[in-house]
CSV table of C-alpha atoms in Angstrom, one decimal:
chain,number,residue,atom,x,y,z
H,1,UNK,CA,97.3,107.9,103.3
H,2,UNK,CA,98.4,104.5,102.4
H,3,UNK,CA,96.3,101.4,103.3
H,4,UNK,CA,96.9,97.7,102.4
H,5,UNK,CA,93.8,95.4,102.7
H,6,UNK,CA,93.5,91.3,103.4
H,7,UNK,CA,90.1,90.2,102.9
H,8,UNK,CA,90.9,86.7,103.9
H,9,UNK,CA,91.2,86.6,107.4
H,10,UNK,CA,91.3,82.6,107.7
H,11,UNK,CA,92.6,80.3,104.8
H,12,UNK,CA,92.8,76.1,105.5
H,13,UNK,CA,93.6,74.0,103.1
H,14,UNK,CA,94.5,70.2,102.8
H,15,UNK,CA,98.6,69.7,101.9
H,16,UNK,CA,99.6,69.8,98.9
H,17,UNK,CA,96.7,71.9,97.8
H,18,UNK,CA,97.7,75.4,96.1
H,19,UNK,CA,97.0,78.6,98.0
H,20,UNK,CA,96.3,82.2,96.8
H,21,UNK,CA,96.6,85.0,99.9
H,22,UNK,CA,95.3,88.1,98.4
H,23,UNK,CA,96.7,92.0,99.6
H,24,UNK,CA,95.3,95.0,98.2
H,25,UNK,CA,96.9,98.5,98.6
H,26,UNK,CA,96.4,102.0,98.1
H,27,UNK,CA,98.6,104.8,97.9
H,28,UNK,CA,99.1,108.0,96.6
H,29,UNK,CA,102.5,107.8,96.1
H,30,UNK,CA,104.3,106.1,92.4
H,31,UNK,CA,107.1,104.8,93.9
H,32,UNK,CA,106.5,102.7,96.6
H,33,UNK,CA,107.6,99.3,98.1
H,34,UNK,CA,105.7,95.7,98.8
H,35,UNK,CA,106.8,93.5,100.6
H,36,UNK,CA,105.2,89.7,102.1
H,37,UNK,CA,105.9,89.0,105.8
H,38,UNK,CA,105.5,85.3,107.6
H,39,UNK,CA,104.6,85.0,110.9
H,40,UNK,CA,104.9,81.4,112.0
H,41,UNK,CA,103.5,80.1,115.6
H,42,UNK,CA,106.6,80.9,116.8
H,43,UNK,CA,106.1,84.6,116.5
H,44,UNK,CA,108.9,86.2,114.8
H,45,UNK,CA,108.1,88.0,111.3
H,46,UNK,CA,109.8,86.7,108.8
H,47,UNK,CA,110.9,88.4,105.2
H,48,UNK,CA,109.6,86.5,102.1
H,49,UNK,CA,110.1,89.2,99.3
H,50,UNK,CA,110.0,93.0,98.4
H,51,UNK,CA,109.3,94.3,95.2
H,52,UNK,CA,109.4,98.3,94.1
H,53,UNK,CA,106.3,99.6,92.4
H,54,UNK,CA,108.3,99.9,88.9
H,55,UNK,CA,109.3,95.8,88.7
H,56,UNK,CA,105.9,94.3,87.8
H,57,UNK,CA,107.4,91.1,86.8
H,58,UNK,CA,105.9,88.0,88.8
H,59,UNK,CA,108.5,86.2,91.1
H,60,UNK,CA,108.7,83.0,91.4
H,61,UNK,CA,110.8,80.8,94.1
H,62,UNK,CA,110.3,77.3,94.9
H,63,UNK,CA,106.8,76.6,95.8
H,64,UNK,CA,106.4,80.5,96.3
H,65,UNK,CA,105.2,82.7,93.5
H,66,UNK,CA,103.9,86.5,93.3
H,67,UNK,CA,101.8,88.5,91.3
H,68,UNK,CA,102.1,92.0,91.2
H,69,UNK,CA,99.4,94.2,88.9
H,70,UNK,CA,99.8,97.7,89.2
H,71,UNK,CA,96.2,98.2,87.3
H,72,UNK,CA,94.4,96.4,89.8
H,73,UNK,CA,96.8,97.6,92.8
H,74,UNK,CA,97.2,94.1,93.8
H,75,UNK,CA,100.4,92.2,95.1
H,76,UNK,CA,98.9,88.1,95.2
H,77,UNK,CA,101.0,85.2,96.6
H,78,UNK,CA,100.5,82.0,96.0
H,79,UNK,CA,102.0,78.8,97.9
H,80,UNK,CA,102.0,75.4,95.5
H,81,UNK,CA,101.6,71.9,96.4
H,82,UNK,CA,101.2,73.6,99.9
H,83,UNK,CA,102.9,72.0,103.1
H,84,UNK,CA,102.2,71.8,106.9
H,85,UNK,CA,105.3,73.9,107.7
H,86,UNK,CA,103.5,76.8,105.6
H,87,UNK,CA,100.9,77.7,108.4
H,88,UNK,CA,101.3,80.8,109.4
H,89,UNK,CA,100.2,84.4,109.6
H,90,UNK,CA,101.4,86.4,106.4
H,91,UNK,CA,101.1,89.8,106.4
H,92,UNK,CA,101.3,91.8,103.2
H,93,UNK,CA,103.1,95.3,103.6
H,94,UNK,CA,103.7,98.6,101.6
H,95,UNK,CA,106.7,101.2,102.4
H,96,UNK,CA,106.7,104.4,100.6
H,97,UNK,CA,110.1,106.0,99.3
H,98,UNK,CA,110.0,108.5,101.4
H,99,UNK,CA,113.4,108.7,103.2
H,100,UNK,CA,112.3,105.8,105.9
H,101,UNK,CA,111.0,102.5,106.4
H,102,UNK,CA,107.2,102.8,108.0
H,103,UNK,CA,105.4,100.1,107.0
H,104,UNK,CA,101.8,99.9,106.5
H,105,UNK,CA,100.6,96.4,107.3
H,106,UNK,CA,97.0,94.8,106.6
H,107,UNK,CA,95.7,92.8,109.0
H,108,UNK,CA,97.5,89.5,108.0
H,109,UNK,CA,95.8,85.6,106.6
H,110,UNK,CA,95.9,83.0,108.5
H,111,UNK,CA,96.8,79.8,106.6
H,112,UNK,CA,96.7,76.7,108.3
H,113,UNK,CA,97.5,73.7,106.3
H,114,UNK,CA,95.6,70.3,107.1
H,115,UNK,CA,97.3,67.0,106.9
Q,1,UNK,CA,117.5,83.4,113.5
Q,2,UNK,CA,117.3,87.5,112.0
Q,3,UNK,CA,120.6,88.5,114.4
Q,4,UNK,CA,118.0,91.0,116.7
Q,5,UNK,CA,117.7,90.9,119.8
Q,6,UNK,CA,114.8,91.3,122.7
Q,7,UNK,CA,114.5,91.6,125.7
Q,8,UNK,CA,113.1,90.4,128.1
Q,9,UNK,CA,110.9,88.2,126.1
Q,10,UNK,CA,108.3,88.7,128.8
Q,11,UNK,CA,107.2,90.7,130.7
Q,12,UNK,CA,104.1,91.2,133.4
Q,13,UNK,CA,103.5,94.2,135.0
Q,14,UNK,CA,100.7,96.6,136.8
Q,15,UNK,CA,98.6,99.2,135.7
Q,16,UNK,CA,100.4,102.6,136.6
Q,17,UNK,CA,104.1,100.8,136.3
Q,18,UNK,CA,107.1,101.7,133.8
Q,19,UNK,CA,108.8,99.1,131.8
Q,20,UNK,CA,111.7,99.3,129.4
Q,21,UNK,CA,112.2,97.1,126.2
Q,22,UNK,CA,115.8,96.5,125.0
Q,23,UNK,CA,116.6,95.8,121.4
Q,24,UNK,CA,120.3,95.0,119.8
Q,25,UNK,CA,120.3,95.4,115.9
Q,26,UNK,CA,122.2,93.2,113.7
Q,27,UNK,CA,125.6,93.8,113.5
Q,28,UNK,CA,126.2,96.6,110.6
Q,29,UNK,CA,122.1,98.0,111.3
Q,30,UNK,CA,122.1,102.1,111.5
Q,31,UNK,CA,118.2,101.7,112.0
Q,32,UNK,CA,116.0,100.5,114.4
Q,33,UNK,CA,112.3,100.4,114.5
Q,34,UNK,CA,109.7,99.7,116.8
Q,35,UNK,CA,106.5,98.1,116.1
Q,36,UNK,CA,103.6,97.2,118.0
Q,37,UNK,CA,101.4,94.0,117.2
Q,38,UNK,CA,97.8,93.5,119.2
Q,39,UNK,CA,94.7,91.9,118.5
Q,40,UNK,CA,92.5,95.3,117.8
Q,41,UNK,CA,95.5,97.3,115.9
Q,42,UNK,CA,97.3,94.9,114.3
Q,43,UNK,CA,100.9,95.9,113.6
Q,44,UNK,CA,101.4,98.9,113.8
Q,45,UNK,CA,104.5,101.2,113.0
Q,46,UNK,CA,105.6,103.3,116.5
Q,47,UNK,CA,109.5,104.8,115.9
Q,48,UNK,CA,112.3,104.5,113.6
Q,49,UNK,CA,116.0,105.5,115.0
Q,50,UNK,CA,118.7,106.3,112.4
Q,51,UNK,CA,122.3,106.4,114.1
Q,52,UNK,CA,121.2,107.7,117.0
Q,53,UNK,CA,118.3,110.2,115.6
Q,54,UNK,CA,114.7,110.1,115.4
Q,55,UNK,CA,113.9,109.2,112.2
Q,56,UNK,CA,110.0,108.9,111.6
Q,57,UNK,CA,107.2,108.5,114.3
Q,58,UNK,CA,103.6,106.9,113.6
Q,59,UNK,CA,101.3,106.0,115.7
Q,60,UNK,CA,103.3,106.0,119.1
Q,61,UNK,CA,101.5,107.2,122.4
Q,62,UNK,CA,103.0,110.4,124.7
Q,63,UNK,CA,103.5,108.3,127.5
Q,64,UNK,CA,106.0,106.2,125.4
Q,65,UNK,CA,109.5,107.0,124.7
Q,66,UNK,CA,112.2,105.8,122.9
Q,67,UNK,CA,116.1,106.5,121.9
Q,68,UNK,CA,118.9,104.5,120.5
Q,69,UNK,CA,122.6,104.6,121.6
Q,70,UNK,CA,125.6,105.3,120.4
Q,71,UNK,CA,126.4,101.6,120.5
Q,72,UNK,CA,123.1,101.4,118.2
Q,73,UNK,CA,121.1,99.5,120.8
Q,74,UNK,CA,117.3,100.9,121.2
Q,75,UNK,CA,115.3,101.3,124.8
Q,76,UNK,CA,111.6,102.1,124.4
Q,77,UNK,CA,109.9,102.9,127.4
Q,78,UNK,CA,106.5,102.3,128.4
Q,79,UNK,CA,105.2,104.5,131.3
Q,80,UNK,CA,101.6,104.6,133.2
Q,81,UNK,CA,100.8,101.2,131.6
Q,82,UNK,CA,97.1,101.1,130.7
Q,83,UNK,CA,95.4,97.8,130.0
Q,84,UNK,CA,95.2,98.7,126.3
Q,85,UNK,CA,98.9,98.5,126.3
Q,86,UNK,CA,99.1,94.8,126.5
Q,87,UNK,CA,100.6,93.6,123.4
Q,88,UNK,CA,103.8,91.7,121.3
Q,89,UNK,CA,106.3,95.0,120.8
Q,90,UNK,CA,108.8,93.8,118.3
Q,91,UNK,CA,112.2,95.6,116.9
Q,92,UNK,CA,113.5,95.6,113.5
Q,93,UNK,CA,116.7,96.8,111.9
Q,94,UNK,CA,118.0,97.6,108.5
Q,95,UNK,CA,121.1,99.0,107.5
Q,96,UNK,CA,119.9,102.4,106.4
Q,97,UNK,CA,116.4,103.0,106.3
Q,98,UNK,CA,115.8,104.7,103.6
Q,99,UNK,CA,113.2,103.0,102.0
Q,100,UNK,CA,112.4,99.6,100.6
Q,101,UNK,CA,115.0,98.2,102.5
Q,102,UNK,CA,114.6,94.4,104.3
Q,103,UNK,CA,113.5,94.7,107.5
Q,104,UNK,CA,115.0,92.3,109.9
Q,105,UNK,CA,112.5,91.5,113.5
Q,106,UNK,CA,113.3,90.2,116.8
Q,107,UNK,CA,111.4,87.5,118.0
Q,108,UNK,CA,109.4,90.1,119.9
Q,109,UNK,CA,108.7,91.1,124.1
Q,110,UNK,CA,105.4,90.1,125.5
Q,111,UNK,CA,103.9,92.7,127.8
Q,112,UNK,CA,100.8,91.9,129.8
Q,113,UNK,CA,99.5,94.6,131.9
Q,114,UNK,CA,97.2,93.3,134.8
C-alpha cells in the first residue's frame, strides 16, 4: 500500500524567510509519480509540479525549488525569500503507474507566512 | 481559474436526505475524479470516470454513487446523509488518466449535513 507522510502539520515563518515542507512516501511500486499540491484560503488545489520516480534531478522555479532522493524516499520543497501570498495548505501526493490517477495524499502543512 | 466546474458550491442538508454534486471537466478531459477532503480523513481518493466508464474506485461509501455522461459531465450522489458525511467534495480532470498525469480541481462543493 502506498502512504505519503507530512510530519509538519503547522509551519510560520516571518517573510522573506526560506521554508522547507518535508513529504515522505512509501511504495512498493518503481515507477511511480509525485506530485506538490497548494491549497490557498480560497480552497481550490492547485498543481505546483509532478515528477516520475526515474527523474531525480532537483527542480527549481522561481522562489520554488524541490528535492527529490529516491534513497531516503523523500520529495522536499522549499519556498525562498518566502512571501505572504505563499500561505497555504500544501499537500504532497504520490500516483502509481498503474493505468489511473488515484492519488495518495498526506495530510498536508500549513504555512502561514508573518509580515 | 483550472476550467472545472462545481456545483452548487454549497450545500446544506438533513440527515436521511439525497444530494447530487455536478462537475464539468475542462474542455478536452476524458477523466473525472472525485475526491473527498474532511478534517479526520483528509483527502481522500473516491472514483475516477474514463469516457464514460468506471475507472478505479477507493475509498467511496455504498450509499454513494457516481457516473459520468456522454457529454463528459460527472453526478455523484450522496444518499442517507450521515453526519460523518459533512465535508469539501472536490472534482478533478485530466485528459486521460493514465497515470502521472496533472490533475486539474474545481474549487470544490461544501456539504454540511445537520
Amino acid at each position: 500500500a502506498q502512504k505519503v507522510t507530512q510530519a509538519q502539520t503547522e509551519i510560520s515563518v516571518v517573510e522573506k524567510e526560506d521554508v522547507t515542507l518535508d513529504c515522505v512516501y512509501e511504495t512498493r511500486d518503481t515507477t511511480y509519480y509525485l506530485f506538490w499540491y497548494k491549497q490557498p484560503p480560497s480552497g481550490e488545489l492547485v498543481f505546483l509540479i509532478r515528477r516520475n520516480s526515474f527523474d531525480e534531478q532537483n527542480e527549481i522555479s522561481g522562489r520554488y525549488s524541490w528535492n527529490f532522493q529516491k534513497s531516503t524516499s523523500s520529495f522536499n520543497f522549499t519556498i525562498t525569500a518566502s512571501q505572504v501570498v505563499d500561505s497555504a495548505v500544501y499537500f504532497c501526493a504520490l500516483s502509481e503507474a498503474r493505468g489511473n490517477e488515484k492519488l495518495t495524499f498526506g495530510t498536508g502543512t500549513r504555512l502561514t507566512i508573518i509580515p | 481559474d483550472s476550467g472545472v466546474t462545481q456545483t452548487p458550491k454549497h450545500l446544506i442538508t438533513a440527515t436521511g436526505q439525497r444530494v447530487t454534486l455536478r462537475c464539468s471537466p475542462r474542455s478536452g478531459d476524458l477523466s473525472v475524479y472525485w475526491y473527498q477532503q474532511s478534517l479526520d480523513q483528509g483527502l481522500q481518493f473516491l472514483i475516477q470516470y474514463y469516457n464514460g466508464e468506471e475507472r478505479a474506485k477507493g475509498n467511496i461509501l455504498e450509499r454513494f454513487s457516481a457516473q459520468q455522461f456522454p457529454d463528459l459531465h460527472s453526478e455523484l450522489n450522496l444518499s442517507s446523509l450521515e453526519l460523518g458525511d459533512s465535508a469539501l467534495y472536490f472534482c478533478a480532470s485530466s485528459v486521460g488518466g493514465t497515470g502521472g498525469e496533472k490533475l486539474f480541481f474545481g474549487s470544490g462543493t461544501q456539504l454540511s449535513v445537520l
